[in-house]
């Protein structure tokens, strides 16, 4: 099993989800307060605000789901996940130190194999926790934060798999 692209996208967005609740609350409150300036009808504005509230709740659910999944990992796996997807440099150094002390990290290739197995595990855990590809596509795929992360994952994949013309 290879870590699905949607799971990578979700993991990359996790650090950004930390402030999502406050950001959405502020945005919704501001739109409601400034509703007298809105050119749309009251019904259209109410529908828009309702959609924003649903998005906020969905993002909060996702944040808690990822937090729960990552919380079930061992210290080493958690440190590797944070280093890979959350880009916490001090954590990356901590992960390497933990790996070396446990004698599991002897070479660069072992590190990448370990990351690959961890990715498979994370994908399975996310899926069993309720984040399937269908849920991702219907709930999150259209949001800007996930479109940004998708471009990041696609660039990463292009680096990992150079085109045939560049290899020749």
PDB file of C-alpha atoms in Angstrom:
ATOM      1  CA  UNK A   1       0.000   0.000   0.000  1.00  0.00           C
ATOM      2  CA  UNK A   2       1.320   3.419  -0.929  1.00  0.00           C
ATOM      3  CA  UNK A   3       0.284   6.473   1.029  1.00  0.00           C
ATOM      4  CA  UNK A   4      -2.549   7.921  -1.015  1.00  0.00           C
ATOM      5  CA  UNK A   5      -2.090  11.423  -2.391  1.00  0.00           C
ATOM      6  CA  UNK A   6      -5.109  12.705  -0.453  1.00  0.00           C
ATOM      7  CA  UNK A   7      -3.597  11.457   2.816  1.00  0.00           C
ATOM      8  CA  UNK A   8      -0.329  13.271   2.083  1.00  0.00           C
ATOM      9  CA  UNK A   9      -2.269  16.425   1.289  1.00  0.00           C
ATOM     10  CA  UNK A  10      -4.170  16.201   4.566  1.00  0.00           C
ATOM     11  CA  UNK A  11      -0.996  15.584   6.577  1.00  0.00           C
ATOM     12  CA  UNK A  12       0.709  18.609   5.012  1.00  0.00           C
ATOM     13  CA  UNK A  13      -2.239  20.833   5.923  1.00  0.00           C
ATOM     14  CA  UNK A  14      -2.386  19.723   9.568  1.00  0.00           C
ATOM     15  CA  UNK A  15      -0.062  22.462  10.913  1.00  0.00           C
ATOM     16  CA  UNK A  16      -2.249  25.061   9.204  1.00  0.00           C
ATOM     17  CA  UNK A  17      -5.378  23.685  10.833  1.00  0.00           C
ATOM     18  CA  UNK A  18      -4.178  24.858  14.247  1.00  0.00           C
ATOM     19  CA  UNK A  19      -5.694  28.306  13.805  1.00  0.00           C
ATOM     20  CA  UNK A  20      -8.620  27.316  11.620  1.00  0.00           C
ATOM     21  CA  UNK A  21     -11.248  27.650  14.340  1.00  0.00           C
ATOM     22  CA  UNK A  22     -10.246  31.193  15.297  1.00  0.00           C
ATOM     23  CA  UNK A  23      -9.847  32.247  11.650  1.00  0.00           C
ATOM     24  CA  UNK A  24     -13.280  30.989  10.656  1.00  0.00           C
ATOM     25  CA  UNK A  25     -14.960  32.476  13.736  1.00  0.00           C
ATOM     26  CA  UNK A  26     -13.393  35.857  12.969  1.00  0.00           C
ATOM     27  CA  UNK A  27     -14.342  35.666   9.288  1.00  0.00           C
ATOM     28  CA  UNK A  28     -17.934  34.618   9.975  1.00  0.00           C
ATOM     29  CA  UNK A  29     -18.349  37.284  12.650  1.00  0.00           C
ATOM     30  CA  UNK A  30     -16.951  40.000  10.369  1.00  0.00           C
ATOM     31  CA  UNK A  31     -19.192  39.006   7.453  1.00  0.00           C
ATOM     32  CA  UNK A  32     -22.217  39.031   9.739  1.00  0.00           C
ATOM     33  CA  UNK A  33     -21.331  42.394  11.297  1.00  0.00           C
ATOM     34  CA  UNK A  34     -20.715  43.944   7.887  1.00  0.00           C
ATOM     35  CA  UNK A  35     -23.798  42.368   6.335  1.00  0.00           C
ATOM     36  CA  UNK A  36     -25.358  45.787   5.801  1.00  0.00           C
ATOM     37  CA  UNK A  37     -22.656  46.401   3.150  1.00  0.00           C
ATOM     38  CA  UNK A  38     -23.232  43.100   1.381  1.00  0.00           C
ATOM     39  CA  UNK A  39     -24.738  43.348  -2.099  1.00  0.00           C
ATOM     40  CA  UNK A  40     -26.307  39.912  -1.792  1.00  0.00           C
ATOM     41  CA  UNK A  41     -29.710  39.266  -0.269  1.00  0.00           C
ATOM     42  CA  UNK A  42     -30.037  38.329   3.365  1.00  0.00           C
ATOM     43  CA  UNK A  43     -30.889  34.781   2.302  1.00  0.00           C
ATOM     44  CA  UNK A  44     -27.751  34.487   0.153  1.00  0.00           C
ATOM     45  CA  UNK A  45     -25.597  35.817   2.980  1.00  0.00           C
ATOM     46  CA  UNK A  46     -27.204  33.439   5.482  1.00  0.00           C
ATOM     47  CA  UNK A  47     -26.556  30.490   3.137  1.00  0.00           C
ATOM     48  CA  UNK A  48     -22.939  31.588   2.676  1.00  0.00           C
ATOM     49  CA  UNK A  49     -22.399  31.878   6.430  1.00  0.00           C
ATOM     50  CA  UNK A  50     -24.002  28.469   6.966  1.00  0.00           C
ATOM     51  CA  UNK A  51     -21.582  26.928   4.412  1.00  0.00           C
ATOM     52  CA  UNK A  52     -18.664  28.603   6.200  1.00  0.00           C
ATOM     53  CA  UNK A  53     -19.819  27.178   9.542  1.00  0.00           C
ATOM     54  CA  UNK A  54     -20.041  23.692   8.008  1.00  0.00           C
ATOM     55  CA  UNK A  55     -16.528  24.086   6.536  1.00  0.00           C
ATOM     56  CA  UNK A  56     -15.209  25.182   9.931  1.00  0.00           C
ATOM     57  CA  UNK A  57     -16.741  22.145  11.613  1.00  0.00           C
ATOM     58  CA  UNK A  58     -15.351  19.812   8.955  1.00  0.00           C
ATOM     59  CA  UNK A  59     -11.854  21.251   9.373  1.00  0.00           C
ATOM     60  CA  UNK A  60     -12.103  20.924  13.148  1.00  0.00           C
ATOM     61  CA  UNK A  61     -13.134  17.290  12.719  1.00  0.00           C
ATOM     62  CA  UNK A  62     -10.150  16.702  10.441  1.00  0.00           C
ATOM     63  CA  UNK A  63      -7.761  18.396  12.863  1.00  0.00           C
ATOM     64  CA  UNK A  64      -8.962  16.228  15.748  1.00  0.00           C
ATOM     65  CA  UNK A  65      -8.832  13.080  13.612  1.00  0.00           C
ATOM     66  CA  UNK A  66      -5.199  13.703  12.597  1.00  0.00           C
ATOM     67  CA  UNK A  67      -4.292  14.600  16.176  1.00  0.00           C
ATOM     68  CA  UNK A  68      -5.824  11.325  17.358  1.00  0.00           C
ATOM     69  CA  UNK A  69      -4.048   9.268  14.674  1.00  0.00           C
ATOM     70  CA  UNK A  70      -0.660  10.891  15.300  1.00  0.00           C
ATOM     71  CA  UNK A  71      -1.199  10.459  19.037  1.00  0.00           C
ATOM     72  CA  UNK A  72      -1.435   6.691  18.530  1.00  0.00           C
ATOM     73  CA  UNK A  73       2.053   6.518  16.995  1.00  0.00           C
ATOM     74  CA  UNK A  74       5.189   5.660  18.920  1.00  0.00           C
ATOM     75  CA  UNK A  75       7.528   8.512  19.883  1.00  0.00           C
ATOM     76  CA  UNK A  76       9.843   7.677  16.992  1.00  0.00           C
ATOM     77  CA  UNK A  77       6.996   7.443  14.473  1.00  0.00           C
ATOM     78  CA  UNK A  78       5.500  10.689  15.751  1.00  0.00           C
ATOM     79  CA  UNK A  79       8.849  12.465  15.452  1.00  0.00           C
ATOM     80  CA  UNK A  80       9.329  11.124  11.918  1.00  0.00           C
ATOM     81  CA  UNK A  81       5.808  12.197  10.959  1.00  0.00           C
ATOM     82  CA  UNK A  82       6.353  15.689  12.330  1.00  0.00           C
ATOM     83  CA  UNK A  83       9.677  15.938  10.516  1.00  0.00           C
ATOM     84  CA  UNK A  84       8.250  14.760   7.212  1.00  0.00           C
ATOM     85  CA  UNK A  85       4.835  16.407   7.059  1.00  0.00           C
ATOM     86  CA  UNK A  86       4.785  19.135   9.684  1.00  0.00           C
ATOM     87  CA  UNK A  87       8.300  20.440   8.888  1.00  0.00           C
ATOM     88  CA  UNK A  88       9.358  20.853  12.485  1.00  0.00           C
ATOM     89  CA  UNK A  89      13.135  20.937  12.217  1.00  0.00           C
ATOM     90  CA  UNK A  90      13.927  20.434  15.877  1.00  0.00           C
ATOM     91  CA  UNK A  91      11.606  17.452  15.797  1.00  0.00           C
ATOM     92  CA  UNK A  92      13.450  16.102  12.761  1.00  0.00           C
ATOM     93  CA  UNK A  93      16.697  16.256  14.672  1.00  0.00           C
ATOM     94  CA  UNK A  94      14.954  14.568  17.602  1.00  0.00           C
ATOM     95  CA  UNK A  95      13.717  11.798  15.291  1.00  0.00           C
ATOM     96  CA  UNK A  96      17.162  11.142  13.918  1.00  0.00           C
ATOM     97  CA  UNK A  97      18.593  11.056  17.408  1.00  0.00           C
ATOM     98  CA  UNK A  98      15.881   8.656  18.583  1.00  0.00           C
ATOM     99  CA  UNK A  99      16.471   6.420  15.591  1.00  0.00           C
ATOM    100  CA  UNK A 100      20.221   6.343  16.088  1.00  0.00           C
ATOM    101  CA  UNK A 101      19.885   5.547  19.779  1.00  0.00           C
ATOM    102  CA  UNK A 102      17.566   2.674  18.981  1.00  0.00           C
ATOM    103  CA  UNK A 103      19.957   1.429  16.302  1.00  0.00           C
ATOM    104  CA  UNK A 104      17.302   1.417  13.599  1.00  0.00           C
ATOM    105  CA  UNK A 105      18.750   4.154  11.415  1.00  0.00           C
ATOM    106  CA  UNK A 106      21.980   3.067   9.809  1.00  0.00           C
ATOM    107  CA  UNK A 107      21.752   4.643   6.395  1.00  0.00           C
ATOM    108  CA  UNK A 108      19.826   7.090   4.289  1.00  0.00           C
ATOM    109  CA  UNK A 109      18.036   4.272   2.485  1.00  0.00           C
ATOM    110  CA  UNK A 110      16.872   2.775   5.799  1.00  0.00           C
ATOM    111  CA  UNK A 111      15.493   6.166   6.781  1.00  0.00           C
ATOM    112  CA  UNK A 112      13.468   6.401   3.562  1.00  0.00           C
ATOM    113  CA  UNK A 113      12.218   2.811   3.889  1.00  0.00           C
ATOM    114  CA  UNK A 114      11.153   3.580   7.449  1.00  0.00           C
ATOM    115  CA  UNK A 115       9.355   6.721   6.223  1.00  0.00           C
ATOM    116  CA  UNK A 116       7.645   4.680   3.496  1.00  0.00           C
ATOM    117  CA  UNK A 117       6.376   2.082   5.978  1.00  0.00           C
ATOM    118  CA  UNK A 118       5.246   4.863   8.285  1.00  0.00           C
ATOM    119  CA  UNK A 119       3.371   6.485   5.395  1.00  0.00           C
ATOM    120  CA  UNK A 120       1.550   3.223   4.715  1.00  0.00           C
ATOM    121  CA  UNK A 121       0.664   2.939   8.391  1.00  0.00           C
ATOM    122  CA  UNK A 122      -0.595   6.535   8.545  1.00  0.00           C
ATOM    123  CA  UNK A 123      -2.700   6.027   5.438  1.00  0.00           C
ATOM    124  CA  UNK A 124      -4.323   2.929   6.907  1.00  0.00           C
ATOM    125  CA  UNK A 125      -4.892   4.645  10.244  1.00  0.00           C
ATOM    126  CA  UNK A 126      -6.487   7.702   8.629  1.00  0.00           C
ATOM    127  CA  UNK A 127      -8.716   5.501   6.513  1.00  0.00           C
ATOM    128  CA  UNK A 128      -9.827   3.371   9.449  1.00  0.00           C
ATOM    129  CA  UNK A 129     -10.522   6.548  11.450  1.00  0.00           C
ATOM    130  CA  UNK A 130     -12.974   7.670   8.760  1.00  0.00           C
ATOM    131  CA  UNK A 131     -10.949   9.739   6.307  1.00  0.00           C
ATOM    132  CA  UNK A 132     -11.460   7.860   3.066  1.00  0.00           C
ATOM    133  CA  UNK A 133     -10.700   9.156  -0.406  1.00  0.00           C
ATOM    134  CA  UNK A 134     -14.419   9.704  -0.958  1.00  0.00           C
ATOM    135  CA  UNK A 135     -14.758  11.748   2.237  1.00  0.00           C
ATOM    136  CA  UNK A 136     -11.722  13.825   1.263  1.00  0.00           C
ATOM    137  CA  UNK A 137     -13.022  14.474  -2.262  1.00  0.00           C
ATOM    138  CA  UNK A 138     -16.535  15.398  -1.192  1.00  0.00           C
ATOM    139  CA  UNK A 139     -15.610  17.463   1.866  1.00  0.00           C
ATOM    140  CA  UNK A 140     -12.148  18.981   1.530  1.00  0.00           C
ATOM    141  CA  UNK A 141     -10.783  18.804  -2.009  1.00  0.00           C
ATOM    142  CA  UNK A 142     -12.332  22.083  -3.149  1.00  0.00           C
ATOM    143  CA  UNK A 143     -10.951  24.198  -0.287  1.00  0.00           C
ATOM    144  CA  UNK A 144      -8.020  26.489  -1.081  1.00  0.00           C
ATOM    145  CA  UNK A 145      -5.804  25.128   1.697  1.00  0.00           C
ATOM    146  CA  UNK A 146      -6.040  21.642   0.174  1.00  0.00           C
ATOM    147  CA  UNK A 147      -5.477  22.865  -3.382  1.00  0.00           C
ATOM    148  CA  UNK A 148      -2.249  24.495  -2.120  1.00  0.00           C
ATOM    149  CA  UNK A 149      -1.141  21.256  -0.432  1.00  0.00           C
ATOM    150  CA  UNK A 150      -2.016  19.264  -3.568  1.00  0.00           C
ATOM    151  CA  UNK A 151       0.357  21.423  -5.614  1.00  0.00           C
ATOM    152  CA  UNK A 152       3.040  20.834  -2.971  1.00  0.00           C
ATOM    153  CA  UNK A 153       2.555  17.047  -3.115  1.00  0.00           C
ATOM    154  CA  UNK A 154       2.590  17.053  -6.921  1.00  0.00           C
ATOM    155  CA  UNK A 155       5.861  19.016  -6.972  1.00  0.00           C
ATOM    156  CA  UNK A 156       7.306  16.563  -4.459  1.00  0.00           C
ATOM    157  CA  UNK A 157       6.243  13.622  -6.629  1.00  0.00           C
ATOM    158  CA  UNK A 158       7.867  15.208  -9.687  1.00  0.00           C
ATOM    159  CA  UNK A 159      11.150  15.426  -7.770  1.00  0.00           C
ATOM    160  CA  UNK A 160      10.870  11.791  -6.672  1.00  0.00           C
ATOM    161  CA  UNK A 161       9.964  10.492 -10.130  1.00  0.00           C
ATOM    162  CA  UNK A 162      11.833  12.384 -12.851  1.00  0.00           C
ATOM    163  CA  UNK A 163      10.330  12.205 -16.304  1.00  0.00           C
ATOM    164  CA  UNK A 164      11.751   9.773 -18.872  1.00  0.00           C
ATOM    165  CA  UNK A 165      13.173  12.637 -20.955  1.00  0.00           C
ATOM    166  CA  UNK A 166      15.183  13.969 -18.010  1.00  0.00           C
ATOM    167  CA  UNK A 167      16.628  10.516 -17.226  1.00  0.00           C
ATOM    168  CA  UNK A 168      17.775   9.802 -20.802  1.00  0.00           C
TER     169      UNK A 168
END
